[in-house]
């Protein structure tokens, strides 16, 4: 027993030092001292001596830096140089673009939550709020989405004019260029509100303010280009588009076959240096109406007229629509969501060098320009549109489920519907926190490459899930398209959001963890960069410092993961109040588990890991949900810890933690080196998988929150256009909701009266009149029931059409008249 006690004490001391990330020197002193004290107290001098010798044999070589570098680090440096995969130019550019924010803490295994909570609370300026309350509100009042999607397949002229006049296309353009100069938070809020009325309008506004000419000019354009284009873009005098995707290069944008050849050509009698372009692009949003076309192509200089190499790489240019040879093709029709979209072609199109964004010195820098701007634009546009759609779902389905009755009950009371409503509420809470966090990161001047990929993927995937739940709850009401259907077009358009700006399959399997593992890891990127240090001694010193820091980091994460799993995440100092402290601790546990698994996966598989896309995707899921859950906690804190939001926070948080467990378990179980897999499972899940999805009881509370007026529901619907105008079915539904709820006890009272069978009338209103005449319900109660029944009828009704109304215009013009029997003669 003394032997076991002494050995156990030494292990506990080592574990405690690893858990708290003590220095190597502290570990050596603490372990030697513990071994000596416990050995003497336990009367085990021989065991103590043996352990002290073993510990000294390990510690001394590690503490003697010169010896350690020569005997340990130098051989490992040579091995590391051989096995480290060579990064392609594309990968190198992607890694160097962007910045690392709080997601770096999540990869540390020991997040500093105070760094998260000290970030300023995002808030709109008075001017931005006035824009939302004024022009955005007015624009929403002008929108008739059925007219846009079915009758015109375009925005009405007055809407186009309103967008230009009020500078909706210039939200990201600074005021010095006559733009609005809005924050990313305001940009996001505008798109969210528009998305509650029309995906077509929201997309039309999003594109000029996302990845496109304005964003590229702001960061890389010459002063002359900025002065010429930005004021025109701000007021819609110029309509931009950006042409990147083609038939042979979609997600693999660096393989675009579109080329430009540097050459000279006689223009107006003057020999002009320029580029001869040949390109074929498709899926280009706003191309059919664009007046200036951003173009990505690979630039070659075979005659070295620019004085450099022949293959200059991806390059970006701005082409006026009037450019000879530039062809704008016919329109695409993206799933009946008719935002302007179409192909762009050109063969041997000559343009001067002045069309290059930033001028000739920016030739070949296009991929870096795209990646840096995409990390900003992707953080706002699609997440904001998806967030608006989810907020709108809370408003529409939350009200509808309370109005629609089956078997004498509001359908919100049925557990199957309740389950869908809980998902809608919980996922909306998570998505609003996520889009808010990424917008705030942009406003802090970050270029959030990893968070933008997380936001794009999860916001649009949850948009897909919620759209499905909305259709399930609405049933036939959601299936019948028409002016009163507020869900059908959103359902149709879901694949657009999951496809554009990086298909979701690719984003999940390649980008989130692929970039996060290297960019966010505290050591990996710096270790790779150390190989490029020219001075041999400095290279060894740097690598040695990073190597042993990395080894200590890995050991710490193994201990932290194991200890926190054993204790159920109940130990350690953390942030939060009595309610949320357990949440922060749980995230700390999964942060350590992610860091441990990432290190082991990269260490064992090396460069092969990037081809194990399913493993990368699962680890990416863990990083994503850590970021999302952190965003939810930040939202909760910024909101003053509202007690009414706790069911929403709890549902969304437990859903994220359960998803992390599923992803980690899947990654570990499918790791190809089985002994490593077994060891990881012991360290990460020593007591098995203990997390569970949100309970039915919690789901019931969330469903109740979104189907009745209240502060928590109001916060979820923040920014939804709810003015009860003729064009806004959802606004009118929500205006009626309080009366619907007030009528429920009267309905129950009347239902009991009906069971007596004493009424002669067989219709509802006749029976109600008899009950009122008999004094079984009073006049005010009867009036309330009549008023609610009449009003609700509008919202449960569906549209219908004459057959001729549903034929396309060209078909109607060509088709012969139908006979009385319905067949053409």
PDB file of N, CA and C in Angstrom, residues 501-581:
ATOM      1  N   UNK A 501     -22.055  30.535 -52.303  1.00  0.00           N
ATOM      2  CA  UNK A 501     -20.933  30.971 -51.456  1.00  0.00           C
ATOM      3  C   UNK A 501     -20.262  29.799 -50.740  1.00  0.00           C
ATOM      4  N   UNK A 502     -20.073  28.721 -51.461  1.00  0.00           N
ATOM      5  CA  UNK A 502     -19.458  27.523 -50.892  1.00  0.00           C
ATOM      6  C   UNK A 502     -20.519  26.532 -50.493  1.00  0.00           C
ATOM      7  N   UNK A 503     -20.683  25.470 -51.294  1.00  0.00           N
ATOM      8  CA  UNK A 503     -21.709  24.472 -50.998  1.00  0.00           C
ATOM      9  C   UNK A 503     -21.528  23.947 -49.584  1.00  0.00           C
ATOM     10  N   UNK A 504     -22.638  23.691 -48.902  1.00  0.00           N
ATOM     11  CA  UNK A 504     -22.564  23.301 -47.496  1.00  0.00           C
ATOM     12  C   UNK A 504     -21.779  22.014 -47.276  1.00  0.00           C
ATOM     13  N   UNK A 505     -21.884  21.067 -48.193  1.00  0.00           N
ATOM     14  CA  UNK A 505     -21.112  19.831 -48.042  1.00  0.00           C
ATOM     15  C   UNK A 505     -19.623  20.158 -47.990  1.00  0.00           C
ATOM     16  N   UNK A 506     -19.182  21.016 -48.893  1.00  0.00           N
ATOM     17  CA  UNK A 506     -17.769  21.387 -48.925  1.00  0.00           C
ATOM     18  C   UNK A 506     -17.395  22.220 -47.699  1.00  0.00           C
ATOM     19  N   UNK A 507     -18.263  23.145 -47.336  1.00  0.00           N
ATOM     20  CA  UNK A 507     -17.966  24.011 -46.182  1.00  0.00           C
ATOM     21  C   UNK A 507     -17.747  23.175 -44.930  1.00  0.00           C
ATOM     22  N   UNK A 508     -18.614  22.195 -44.713  1.00  0.00           N
ATOM     23  CA  UNK A 508     -18.505  21.360 -43.505  1.00  0.00           C
ATOM     24  C   UNK A 508     -17.318  20.417 -43.564  1.00  0.00           C
ATOM     25  N   UNK A 509     -17.116  19.754 -44.679  1.00  0.00           N
ATOM     26  CA  UNK A 509     -16.116  18.687 -44.733  1.00  0.00           C
ATOM     27  C   UNK A 509     -14.703  19.192 -44.988  1.00  0.00           C
ATOM     28  N   UNK A 510     -14.563  20.386 -45.554  1.00  0.00           N
ATOM     29  CA  UNK A 510     -13.227  20.859 -45.907  1.00  0.00           C
ATOM     30  C   UNK A 510     -12.813  22.149 -45.198  1.00  0.00           C
ATOM     31  N   UNK A 511     -13.758  23.052 -44.985  1.00  0.00           N
ATOM     32  CA  UNK A 511     -13.348  24.395 -44.592  1.00  0.00           C
ATOM     33  C   UNK A 511     -13.300  24.629 -43.092  1.00  0.00           C
ATOM     34  N   UNK A 512     -14.342  24.212 -42.360  1.00  0.00           N
ATOM     35  CA  UNK A 512     -14.439  24.622 -40.955  1.00  0.00           C
ATOM     36  C   UNK A 512     -13.267  24.081 -40.146  1.00  0.00           C
ATOM     37  N   UNK A 513     -13.094  22.760 -40.141  1.00  0.00           N
ATOM     38  CA  UNK A 513     -11.962  22.206 -39.402  1.00  0.00           C
ATOM     39  C   UNK A 513     -10.669  22.354 -40.188  1.00  0.00           C
ATOM     40  N   UNK A 514     -10.757  22.257 -41.525  1.00  0.00           N
ATOM     41  CA  UNK A 514      -9.547  22.359 -42.340  1.00  0.00           C
ATOM     42  C   UNK A 514      -8.801  23.648 -42.088  1.00  0.00           C
ATOM     43  N   UNK A 515      -9.539  24.759 -42.018  1.00  0.00           N
ATOM     44  CA  UNK A 515      -8.903  26.033 -41.692  1.00  0.00           C
ATOM     45  C   UNK A 515      -8.725  26.193 -40.192  1.00  0.00           C
ATOM     46  N   UNK A 516      -9.733  25.768 -39.432  1.00  0.00           N
ATOM     47  CA  UNK A 516      -9.673  25.975 -37.989  1.00  0.00           C
ATOM     48  C   UNK A 516      -8.539  25.237 -37.321  1.00  0.00           C
ATOM     49  N   UNK A 517      -8.251  24.005 -37.779  1.00  0.00           N
ATOM     50  CA  UNK A 517      -7.220  23.203 -37.134  1.00  0.00           C
ATOM     51  C   UNK A 517      -5.859  23.869 -37.205  1.00  0.00           C
ATOM     52  N   UNK A 518      -5.596  24.560 -38.280  1.00  0.00           N
ATOM     53  CA  UNK A 518      -4.282  25.191 -38.441  1.00  0.00           C
ATOM     54  C   UNK A 518      -4.314  26.648 -37.993  1.00  0.00           C
ATOM     55  N   UNK A 519      -5.355  27.370 -38.395  1.00  0.00           N
ATOM     56  CA  UNK A 519      -5.413  28.795 -38.057  1.00  0.00           C
ATOM     57  C   UNK A 519      -5.610  29.018 -36.569  1.00  0.00           C
ATOM     58  N   UNK A 520      -6.505  28.229 -35.954  1.00  0.00           N
ATOM     59  CA  UNK A 520      -6.875  28.481 -34.559  1.00  0.00           C
ATOM     60  C   UNK A 520      -5.979  27.769 -33.557  1.00  0.00           C
ATOM     61  N   UNK A 521      -5.281  26.728 -34.001  1.00  0.00           N
ATOM     62  CA  UNK A 521      -4.419  25.978 -33.081  1.00  0.00           C
ATOM     63  C   UNK A 521      -3.266  26.864 -32.613  1.00  0.00           C
ATOM     64  N   UNK A 522      -2.957  26.848 -31.312  1.00  0.00           N
ATOM     65  CA  UNK A 522      -1.916  27.751 -30.813  1.00  0.00           C
ATOM     66  C   UNK A 522      -0.502  27.410 -31.264  1.00  0.00           C
ATOM     67  N   UNK A 523      -0.283  26.216 -31.833  1.00  0.00           N
ATOM     68  CA  UNK A 523       1.081  25.822 -32.181  1.00  0.00           C
ATOM     69  C   UNK A 523       1.278  25.387 -33.633  1.00  0.00           C
ATOM     70  N   UNK A 524       0.315  24.722 -34.239  1.00  0.00           N
ATOM     71  CA  UNK A 524       0.550  24.050 -35.521  1.00  0.00           C
ATOM     72  C   UNK A 524       1.046  25.001 -36.598  1.00  0.00           C
ATOM     73  N   UNK A 525       0.353  26.123 -36.810  1.00  0.00           N
ATOM     74  CA  UNK A 525       0.758  27.035 -37.868  1.00  0.00           C
ATOM     75  C   UNK A 525       2.140  27.609 -37.593  1.00  0.00           C
ATOM     76  N   UNK A 526       2.416  27.951 -36.347  1.00  0.00           N
ATOM     77  CA  UNK A 526       3.733  28.503 -36.021  1.00  0.00           C
ATOM     78  C   UNK A 526       4.830  27.457 -36.188  1.00  0.00           C
ATOM     79  N   UNK A 527       4.521  26.184 -35.901  1.00  0.00           N
ATOM     80  CA  UNK A 527       5.503  25.122 -36.139  1.00  0.00           C
ATOM     81  C   UNK A 527       5.804  24.983 -37.626  1.00  0.00           C
ATOM     82  N   UNK A 528       4.771  25.050 -38.436  1.00  0.00           N
ATOM     83  CA  UNK A 528       4.967  24.964 -39.886  1.00  0.00           C
ATOM     84  C   UNK A 528       5.770  26.158 -40.385  1.00  0.00           C
ATOM     85  N   UNK A 529       5.460  27.333 -39.846  1.00  0.00           N
ATOM     86  CA  UNK A 529       6.181  28.532 -40.278  1.00  0.00           C
ATOM     87  C   UNK A 529       7.630  28.525 -39.833  1.00  0.00           C
ATOM     88  N   UNK A 530       7.919  27.821 -38.731  1.00  0.00           N
ATOM     89  CA  UNK A 530       9.314  27.782 -38.254  1.00  0.00           C
ATOM     90  C   UNK A 530      10.241  27.101 -39.260  1.00  0.00           C
ATOM     91  N   UNK A 531       9.687  26.232 -40.101  1.00  0.00           N
ATOM     92  CA  UNK A 531      10.520  25.538 -41.099  1.00  0.00           C
ATOM     93  C   UNK A 531      11.104  26.513 -42.118  1.00  0.00           C
ATOM     94  N   UNK A 532      10.492  27.668 -42.270  1.00  0.00           N
ATOM     95  CA  UNK A 532      10.959  28.634 -43.275  1.00  0.00           C
ATOM     96  C   UNK A 532      11.971  29.623 -42.711  1.00  0.00           C
ATOM     97  N   UNK A 533      12.326  29.514 -41.420  1.00  0.00           N
ATOM     98  CA  UNK A 533      13.329  30.419 -40.829  1.00  0.00           C
ATOM     99  C   UNK A 533      14.697  30.073 -41.416  1.00  0.00           C
ATOM    100  N   UNK A 534      15.351  31.058 -41.975  1.00  0.00           N
ATOM    101  CA  UNK A 534      16.614  30.802 -42.698  1.00  0.00           C
ATOM    102  C   UNK A 534      17.752  30.443 -41.753  1.00  0.00           C
ATOM    103  N   UNK A 535      17.883  31.147 -40.640  1.00  0.00           N
ATOM    104  CA  UNK A 535      18.988  30.896 -39.711  1.00  0.00           C
ATOM    105  C   UNK A 535      18.783  29.560 -39.004  1.00  0.00           C
ATOM    106  N   UNK A 536      19.768  28.676 -39.118  1.00  0.00           N
ATOM    107  CA  UNK A 536      19.619  27.312 -38.602  1.00  0.00           C
ATOM    108  C   UNK A 536      19.421  27.290 -37.091  1.00  0.00           C
ATOM    109  N   UNK A 537      20.239  28.043 -36.352  1.00  0.00           N
ATOM    110  CA  UNK A 537      20.133  28.051 -34.894  1.00  0.00           C
ATOM    111  C   UNK A 537      18.798  28.639 -34.431  1.00  0.00           C
ATOM    112  N   UNK A 538      18.396  29.724 -35.090  1.00  0.00           N
ATOM    113  CA  UNK A 538      17.125  30.349 -34.722  1.00  0.00           C
ATOM    114  C   UNK A 538      15.956  29.414 -35.046  1.00  0.00           C
ATOM    115  N   UNK A 539      16.067  28.696 -36.168  1.00  0.00           N
ATOM    116  CA  UNK A 539      15.022  27.743 -36.533  1.00  0.00           C
ATOM    117  C   UNK A 539      14.893  26.658 -35.478  1.00  0.00           C
ATOM    118  N   UNK A 540      16.037  26.142 -34.988  1.00  0.00           N
ATOM    119  CA  UNK A 540      16.006  25.087 -33.974  1.00  0.00           C
ATOM    120  C   UNK A 540      15.459  25.614 -32.657  1.00  0.00           C
ATOM    121  N   UNK A 541      15.892  26.812 -32.249  1.00  0.00           N
ATOM    122  CA  UNK A 541      15.393  27.386 -30.996  1.00  0.00           C
ATOM    123  C   UNK A 541      13.876  27.579 -31.048  1.00  0.00           C
ATOM    124  N   UNK A 542      13.412  28.125 -32.160  1.00  0.00           N
ATOM    125  CA  UNK A 542      11.972  28.376 -32.304  1.00  0.00           C
ATOM    126  C   UNK A 542      11.200  27.065 -32.293  1.00  0.00           C
ATOM    127  N   UNK A 543      11.686  26.096 -33.062  1.00  0.00           N
ATOM    128  CA  UNK A 543      10.983  24.813 -33.128  1.00  0.00           C
ATOM    129  C   UNK A 543      10.992  24.113 -31.771  1.00  0.00           C
ATOM    130  N   UNK A 544      12.101  24.180 -31.060  1.00  0.00           N
ATOM    131  CA  UNK A 544      12.200  23.554 -29.737  1.00  0.00           C
ATOM    132  C   UNK A 544      11.180  24.157 -28.772  1.00  0.00           C
ATOM    133  N   UNK A 545      11.089  25.480 -28.766  1.00  0.00           N
ATOM    134  CA  UNK A 545      10.134  26.143 -27.873  1.00  0.00           C
ATOM    135  C   UNK A 545       8.705  25.752 -28.212  1.00  0.00           C
ATOM    136  N   UNK A 546       8.399  25.739 -29.500  1.00  0.00           N
ATOM    137  CA  UNK A 546       7.046  25.388 -29.931  1.00  0.00           C
ATOM    138  C   UNK A 546       6.747  23.915 -29.700  1.00  0.00           C
ATOM    139  N   UNK A 547       7.710  23.066 -29.953  1.00  0.00           N
ATOM    140  CA  UNK A 547       7.513  21.624 -29.800  1.00  0.00           C
ATOM    141  C   UNK A 547       7.148  21.266 -28.370  1.00  0.00           C
ATOM    142  N   UNK A 548       7.935  21.759 -27.406  1.00  0.00           N
ATOM    143  CA  UNK A 548       7.669  21.377 -26.013  1.00  0.00           C
ATOM    144  C   UNK A 548       6.457  22.113 -25.446  1.00  0.00           C
ATOM    145  N   UNK A 549       6.173  23.294 -25.991  1.00  0.00           N
ATOM    146  CA  UNK A 549       4.911  23.924 -25.637  1.00  0.00           C
ATOM    147  C   UNK A 549       3.736  23.104 -26.142  1.00  0.00           C
ATOM    148  N   UNK A 550       3.877  22.570 -27.350  1.00  0.00           N
ATOM    149  CA  UNK A 550       2.825  21.753 -27.955  1.00  0.00           C
ATOM    150  C   UNK A 550       2.642  20.442 -27.189  1.00  0.00           C
ATOM    151  N   UNK A 551       3.752  19.807 -26.781  1.00  0.00           N
ATOM    152  CA  UNK A 551       3.651  18.556 -26.028  1.00  0.00           C
ATOM    153  C   UNK A 551       2.957  18.782 -24.686  1.00  0.00           C
ATOM    154  N   UNK A 552       3.317  19.871 -24.018  1.00  0.00           N
ATOM    155  CA  UNK A 552       2.651  20.189 -22.757  1.00  0.00           C
ATOM    156  C   UNK A 552       1.177  20.505 -22.972  1.00  0.00           C
ATOM    157  N   UNK A 553       0.889  21.181 -24.057  1.00  0.00           N
ATOM    158  CA  UNK A 553      -0.486  21.504 -24.423  1.00  0.00           C
ATOM    159  C   UNK A 553      -1.308  20.225 -24.625  1.00  0.00           C
ATOM    160  N   UNK A 554      -0.734  19.264 -25.341  1.00  0.00           N
ATOM    161  CA  UNK A 554      -1.440  18.007 -25.593  1.00  0.00           C
ATOM    162  C   UNK A 554      -1.674  17.218 -24.318  1.00  0.00           C
ATOM    163  N   UNK A 555      -0.646  17.138 -23.456  1.00  0.00           N
ATOM    164  CA  UNK A 555      -0.793  16.422 -22.190  1.00  0.00           C
ATOM    165  C   UNK A 555      -1.843  17.092 -21.308  1.00  0.00           C
ATOM    166  N   UNK A 556      -1.817  18.411 -21.285  1.00  0.00           N
ATOM    167  CA  UNK A 556      -2.798  19.145 -20.494  1.00  0.00           C
ATOM    168  C   UNK A 556      -4.219  18.853 -20.965  1.00  0.00           C
ATOM    169  N   UNK A 557      -4.434  18.861 -22.275  1.00  0.00           N
ATOM    170  CA  UNK A 557      -5.771  18.608 -22.803  1.00  0.00           C
ATOM    171  C   UNK A 557      -6.233  17.189 -22.526  1.00  0.00           C
ATOM    172  N   UNK A 558      -5.299  16.231 -22.531  1.00  0.00           N
ATOM    173  CA  UNK A 558      -5.664  14.853 -22.203  1.00  0.00           C
ATOM    174  C   UNK A 558      -6.140  14.766 -20.751  1.00  0.00           C
ATOM    175  N   UNK A 559      -5.399  15.408 -19.853  1.00  0.00           N
ATOM    176  CA  UNK A 559      -5.762  15.384 -18.433  1.00  0.00           C
ATOM    177  C   UNK A 559      -7.055  16.145 -18.202  1.00  0.00           C
ATOM    178  N   UNK A 560      -7.174  17.325 -18.803  1.00  0.00           N
ATOM    179  CA  UNK A 560      -8.374  18.138 -18.606  1.00  0.00           C
ATOM    180  C   UNK A 560      -9.612  17.428 -19.148  1.00  0.00           C
ATOM    181  N   UNK A 561      -9.485  16.837 -20.317  1.00  0.00           N
ATOM    182  CA  UNK A 561     -10.618  16.129 -20.906  1.00  0.00           C
ATOM    183  C   UNK A 561     -11.062  14.977 -20.007  1.00  0.00           C
ATOM    184  N   UNK A 562     -10.103  14.194 -19.539  1.00  0.00           N
ATOM    185  CA  UNK A 562     -10.398  13.037 -18.683  1.00  0.00           C
ATOM    186  C   UNK A 562     -11.000  13.480 -17.343  1.00  0.00           C
ATOM    187  N   UNK A 563     -10.381  14.484 -16.723  1.00  0.00           N
ATOM    188  CA  UNK A 563     -10.823  14.923 -15.394  1.00  0.00           C
ATOM    189  C   UNK A 563     -12.219  15.535 -15.450  1.00  0.00           C
ATOM    190  N   UNK A 564     -12.464  16.378 -16.437  1.00  0.00           N
ATOM    191  CA  UNK A 564     -13.771  17.027 -16.517  1.00  0.00           C
ATOM    192  C   UNK A 564     -14.866  16.051 -16.917  1.00  0.00           C
ATOM    193  N   UNK A 565     -14.510  15.035 -17.707  1.00  0.00           N
ATOM    194  CA  UNK A 565     -15.501  14.005 -18.042  1.00  0.00           C
ATOM    195  C   UNK A 565     -15.847  13.174 -16.812  1.00  0.00           C
ATOM    196  N   UNK A 566     -14.839  12.843 -16.005  1.00  0.00           N
ATOM    197  CA  UNK A 566     -15.079  12.051 -14.798  1.00  0.00           C
ATOM    198  C   UNK A 566     -15.943  12.788 -13.787  1.00  0.00           C
ATOM    199  N   UNK A 567     -15.749  14.097 -13.700  1.00  0.00           N
ATOM    200  CA  UNK A 567     -16.473  14.878 -12.686  1.00  0.00           C
ATOM    201  C   UNK A 567     -17.762  15.492 -13.222  1.00  0.00           C
ATOM    202  N   UNK A 568     -18.109  15.174 -14.471  1.00  0.00           N
ATOM    203  CA  UNK A 568     -19.323  15.755 -15.036  1.00  0.00           C
ATOM    204  C   UNK A 568     -19.234  17.253 -15.228  1.00  0.00           C
ATOM    205  N   UNK A 569     -18.044  17.755 -15.525  1.00  0.00           N
ATOM    206  CA  UNK A 569     -17.810  19.192 -15.753  1.00  0.00           C
ATOM    207  C   UNK A 569     -18.232  20.030 -14.548  1.00  0.00           C
ATOM    208  N   UNK A 570     -17.936  19.532 -13.346  1.00  0.00           N
ATOM    209  CA  UNK A 570     -18.362  20.250 -12.134  1.00  0.00           C
ATOM    210  C   UNK A 570     -17.210  20.923 -11.397  1.00  0.00           C
ATOM    211  N   UNK A 571     -15.998  20.850 -11.957  1.00  0.00           N
ATOM    212  CA  UNK A 571     -14.856  21.414 -11.236  1.00  0.00           C
ATOM    213  C   UNK A 571     -14.299  22.605 -12.000  1.00  0.00           C
ATOM    214  N   UNK A 572     -13.556  23.427 -11.307  1.00  0.00           N
ATOM    215  CA  UNK A 572     -12.836  24.525 -11.931  1.00  0.00           C
ATOM    216  C   UNK A 572     -13.557  25.850 -11.844  1.00  0.00           C
ATOM    217  N   UNK A 573     -12.754  26.904 -11.779  1.00  0.00           N
ATOM    218  CA  UNK A 573     -13.284  28.258 -11.760  1.00  0.00           C
ATOM    219  C   UNK A 573     -13.713  28.629 -13.179  1.00  0.00           C
ATOM    220  N   UNK A 574     -14.789  29.367 -13.312  1.00  0.00           N
ATOM    221  CA  UNK A 574     -15.265  29.725 -14.642  1.00  0.00           C
ATOM    222  C   UNK A 574     -16.102  30.981 -14.560  1.00  0.00           C
ATOM    223  N   UNK A 575     -16.672  31.385 -15.683  1.00  0.00           N
ATOM    224  CA  UNK A 575     -17.493  32.596 -15.743  1.00  0.00           C
ATOM    225  C   UNK A 575     -18.957  32.244 -15.495  1.00  0.00           C
ATOM    226  N   UNK A 576     -19.822  33.253 -15.609  1.00  0.00           N
ATOM    227  CA  UNK A 576     -21.251  33.027 -15.520  1.00  0.00           C
ATOM    228  C   UNK A 576     -21.810  33.177 -14.123  1.00  0.00           C
ATOM    229  N   UNK A 577     -23.148  33.052 -14.043  1.00  0.00           N
ATOM    230  CA  UNK A 577     -23.822  33.106 -12.766  1.00  0.00           C
ATOM    231  C   UNK A 577     -24.188  31.689 -12.319  1.00  0.00           C
ATOM    232  N   UNK A 578     -24.988  31.588 -11.286  1.00  0.00           N
ATOM    233  CA  UNK A 578     -25.337  30.269 -10.755  1.00  0.00           C
ATOM    234  C   UNK A 578     -26.053  29.412 -11.790  1.00  0.00           C
ATOM    235  N   UNK A 579     -26.768  30.062 -12.716  1.00  0.00           N
ATOM    236  CA  UNK A 579     -27.505  29.303 -13.730  1.00  0.00           C
ATOM    237  C   UNK A 579     -26.601  28.849 -14.878  1.00  0.00           C
ATOM    238  N   UNK A 580     -25.702  29.722 -15.333  1.00  0.00           N
ATOM    239  CA  UNK A 580     -24.924  29.414 -16.543  1.00  0.00           C
ATOM    240  C   UNK A 580     -23.533  28.849 -16.276  1.00  0.00           C
ATOM    241  N   UNK A 581     -23.094  28.851 -15.003  1.00  0.00           N
ATOM    242  CA  UNK A 581     -21.730  28.384 -14.725  1.00  0.00           C
ATOM    243  C   UNK A 581     -21.505  26.960 -15.227  1.00  0.00           C
TER     244      UNK A 581
END
